[in-house]
Tab-separated table of C-alpha atoms in Angstrom:
chain	number	residue	atom	x	y	z
A	597	MET	CA	-46.921	133.535	63.969
A	598	LYS	CA	-46.270	136.773	65.488
A	599	PHE	CA	-43.104	135.601	67.677
A	600	SER	CA	-39.793	134.687	67.430
A	601	ILE	CA	-38.853	131.559	68.840
A	602	GLN	CA	-35.404	131.860	68.264
A	603	PRO	CA	-34.374	134.891	70.136
A	604	VAL	CA	-31.464	135.046	72.357
A	605	LEU	CA	-32.677	134.204	76.471
A	606	GLU	CA	-31.129	134.210	79.414
A	607	ASN	CA	-30.700	134.339	83.097
A	608	GLU	CA	-27.920	135.364	85.593
A	609	GLN	CA	-25.796	131.855	84.703
A	610	TYR	CA	-26.579	130.986	81.382
A	611	GLN	CA	-27.434	131.881	77.746
A	612	LEU	CA	-29.536	130.565	75.022
A	613	ILE	CA	-27.859	131.702	71.267
A	614	PRO	CA	-29.779	130.890	67.970
A	615	LEU	CA	-28.123	127.894	66.630
A	616	LEU	CA	-25.568	129.322	63.338
A	617	GLN	CA	-24.301	126.264	60.967
A	618	GLY	CA	-20.967	127.327	61.946
A	619	ASP	CA	-21.478	125.960	65.297
A	620	PHE	CA	-21.864	122.665	64.106
A	621	GLU	CA	-18.203	121.633	64.961
A	622	SER	CA	-17.944	123.281	68.652
A	623	LEU	CA	-21.753	121.751	69.230
A	624	TYR	CA	-20.769	118.434	67.995
A	625	GLN	CA	-17.337	118.703	70.791
A	626	VAL	CA	-20.431	118.039	73.037
A	627	ALA	CA	-22.158	115.815	71.534
A	628	SER	CA	-19.412	113.195	70.364
A	629	ASP	CA	-19.646	111.404	73.624
A	630	PRO	CA	-21.609	107.968	73.377
A	631	GLU	CA	-22.962	108.921	77.422
A	632	VAL	CA	-24.578	111.605	76.211
A	633	TRP	CA	-26.891	109.794	74.414
A	634	ARG	CA	-26.829	106.464	76.543
A	635	GLN	CA	-30.660	106.945	77.362
A	636	HIS	CA	-32.024	109.079	74.048
A	637	PRO	CA	-34.469	106.749	71.973
A	638	ASN	CA	-31.405	107.597	68.958
A	639	LYS	CA	-28.416	106.435	70.971
A	640	ASP	CA	-25.862	106.934	68.019
A	641	ARG	CA	-26.029	110.639	67.859
A	642	TYR	CA	-22.610	110.954	69.005
A	643	ARG	CA	-21.729	109.668	65.316
A	644	LYS	CA	-21.190	112.541	63.334
A	645	GLU	CA	-23.019	111.623	60.161
A	646	VAL	CA	-25.596	110.700	62.807
A	647	PHE	CA	-25.483	114.058	64.461
A	648	SER	CA	-24.847	115.773	61.141
A	649	THR	CA	-28.501	114.858	60.516
A	650	PHE	CA	-29.798	116.051	63.617
A	651	PHE	CA	-28.072	119.580	63.814
A	652	GLU	CA	-29.878	119.603	60.159
A	653	GLY	CA	-32.953	118.733	61.687
A	654	ALA	CA	-31.880	121.588	64.113
A	655	MET	CA	-31.269	124.261	61.735
A	656	LYS	CA	-34.604	123.304	59.833
A	657	SER	CA	-36.659	124.045	62.821
A	658	GLY	CA	-35.902	127.854	62.567
A	659	GLY	CA	-36.035	127.622	67.247
A	660	ALA	CA	-32.873	126.124	68.037
A	661	PHE	CA	-30.342	127.090	70.079
A	662	LYS	CA	-26.945	126.430	71.598
A	663	ILE	CA	-26.652	126.723	75.583
A	664	THR	CA	-23.875	128.485	76.890
A	665	GLU	CA	-22.397	129.121	80.352
A	666	LYS	CA	-22.593	133.456	80.285
A	667	TYR	CA	-19.574	134.171	81.665
A	668	SER	CA	-16.994	131.218	80.105
A	669	SER	CA	-18.791	131.303	76.970
A	670	GLU	CA	-18.431	127.189	76.885
A	671	ILE	CA	-20.993	125.586	75.120
A	672	LEU	CA	-23.495	123.215	77.457
A	673	GLY	CA	-25.811	121.543	74.957
A	674	SER	CA	-28.361	122.470	72.959
A	675	THR	CA	-32.678	122.780	72.925
A	676	ARG	CA	-35.232	124.195	70.959
A	677	PHE	CA	-38.785	125.516	70.251
A	678	TYR	CA	-40.383	123.325	67.589
A	679	ASP	CA	-43.982	122.507	65.767
A	680	TYR	CA	-45.690	125.819	66.848
A	681	ASP	CA	-49.298	124.780	66.276
A	682	GLU	CA	-51.462	128.353	65.800
A	683	GLU	CA	-54.679	126.545	66.440
A	684	ASN	CA	-54.335	124.975	69.533
A	685	ASN	CA	-52.071	127.746	70.695
A	686	SER	CA	-48.770	125.301	71.701
A	687	ILE	CA	-45.683	124.246	70.822
A	688	PHE	CA	-42.883	121.829	71.444
A	689	ILE	CA	-39.665	121.774	73.446
A	690	GLY	CA	-37.220	119.366	73.228
A	691	TYR	CA	-34.077	118.360	71.431
A	692	THR	CA	-32.057	118.757	74.525
A	693	PHE	CA	-29.010	117.166	75.202
A	694	TYR	CA	-26.179	118.236	77.620
A	695	GLY	CA	-22.231	117.512	77.823
A	696	THR	CA	-22.150	115.241	80.961
A	697	LYS	CA	-19.654	117.432	82.947
A	698	SER	CA	-23.345	119.812	82.783
A	699	TRP	CA	-25.440	117.064	84.079
A	700	GLY	CA	-26.702	116.925	88.080
A	701	LYS	CA	-25.589	120.995	88.607
A	702	GLY	CA	-29.030	122.127	87.911
A	703	ILE	CA	-28.679	123.735	84.434
A	704	ASN	CA	-31.886	121.785	82.818
A	705	PRO	CA	-34.412	123.140	85.056
A	706	GLN	CA	-32.813	126.694	84.961
A	707	VAL	CA	-32.792	126.517	80.929
A	708	LYS	CA	-36.353	125.070	81.082
A	709	LYS	CA	-37.350	127.936	82.820
A	710	ILE	CA	-35.773	130.119	80.840
A	711	MET	CA	-37.751	129.383	78.060
A	712	LEU	CA	-41.159	128.333	79.439
A	713	GLN	CA	-41.308	132.102	81.172
A	714	TYR	CA	-40.305	133.538	77.040
A	715	ILE	CA	-42.659	131.389	75.368
A	716	PHE	CA	-45.726	130.999	78.103
A	717	GLN	CA	-45.877	134.987	77.006
A	718	PHE	CA	-47.570	133.673	73.424
A	719	VAL	CA	-48.845	130.084	73.901
A	720	ASP	CA	-51.048	128.419	76.340
A	721	THR	CA	-49.749	125.310	76.040
A	722	VAL	CA	-45.727	123.388	76.155
A	723	TYR	CA	-45.361	119.633	75.244
A	724	PHE	CA	-42.121	117.917	75.194
A	725	HIS	CA	-41.386	114.520	73.653
A	726	VAL	CA	-39.253	112.333	75.946
A	727	GLY	CA	-37.856	108.468	75.251
A	728	LYS	CA	-39.446	106.333	76.640
A	729	ASP	CA	-36.573	104.827	77.780
A	730	ASN	CA	-34.935	108.504	78.633
A	731	MET	CA	-35.850	108.079	83.060
A	732	ARG	CA	-33.295	110.900	83.539
A	733	SER	CA	-35.362	113.555	80.927
A	734	ARG	CA	-38.363	111.752	82.468
A	735	THR	CA	-38.101	112.512	85.923
A	736	ALA	CA	-36.685	116.050	84.725
A	737	MET	CA	-40.133	116.813	83.547
A	738	GLU	CA	-41.665	115.534	86.479
A	739	ARG	CA	-39.445	118.087	88.932
A	740	LEU	CA	-40.639	120.906	86.252
A	741	GLY	CA	-43.967	119.975	86.841
A	742	ALA	CA	-45.280	118.392	83.698
A	743	GLU	CA	-48.057	115.940	83.072
A	744	ASN	CA	-47.705	112.877	81.420
A	745	ARG	CA	-50.233	112.205	78.284
A	746	GLY	CA	-49.104	108.857	77.449
A	747	GLU	CA	-47.176	107.539	74.855
A	748	GLN	CA	-46.418	108.671	71.085
A	749	GLU	CA	-44.802	107.659	68.211
A	750	VAL	CA	-42.301	110.064	66.780
A	751	ALA	CA	-40.615	110.769	63.590
A	752	TYR	CA	-37.805	112.253	64.304
A	753	PHE	CA	-36.030	114.319	61.467
A	754	GLY	CA	-34.170	111.972	59.147
A	755	GLU	CA	-34.348	109.497	61.766
A	756	PRO	CA	-36.430	106.116	62.917
A	757	THR	CA	-39.502	106.515	64.500
A	758	ARG	CA	-39.399	105.691	68.250
A	759	ILE	CA	-41.661	105.464	71.360
A	760	ASN	CA	-41.832	108.606	73.203
A	761	ILE	CA	-44.070	109.861	76.512
A	762	LEU	CA	-45.923	113.013	75.582
A	763	TYR	CA	-45.494	115.086	78.537
A	764	GLN	CA	-47.251	118.736	78.308
A	765	ILE	CA	-47.331	121.789	80.609
A	766	LYS	CA	-49.975	124.146	80.470
A	767	LYS	CA	-49.842	128.069	80.969
A	768	GLU	CA	-51.940	128.267	83.939
A	769	LYS	CA	-50.850	125.334	85.993
A	770	TYR	CA	-47.482	126.733	85.431
A	771	GLU	CA	-48.109	130.103	86.696
A	772	LYS	CA	-49.245	128.655	89.768
A	773	ILE	CA	-45.343	126.720	90.367
């Protein structure tokens, strides 16, 4: 890999800052609301011991970010790049969550745009795993122009395998949007 999957990324309103071990407590404050995980495949991530495993996977991925509002420095959630495939020139974006007060404000499309603009300098295809029953995230993927590639079993770090929908965005298609 000849590029970083964990640079500081930003637009006028939001920053994606590399996640550090010391961010656990402040990120858990956002993640501790059960409503955040209601549509996710692993609904008990609001529990500290379960979130701890999720956070460990984020740290081991080498591509995780805390999402902050730029001017207040408030942590809104987290996302990451993961599973870079050099042979197929592809990468995944996912494990994204936001606190409920960030929902419905257009933050996620802006964050995904920041990530896609950066990563399409280096890869041709970006994939997303979205929980089969997570209609909020599935709708967000479709609005982003991602193509549904069907169901796939996904083993999340330290968690049981779940059925997800695999979405794909190709660089050439994204550039036309």
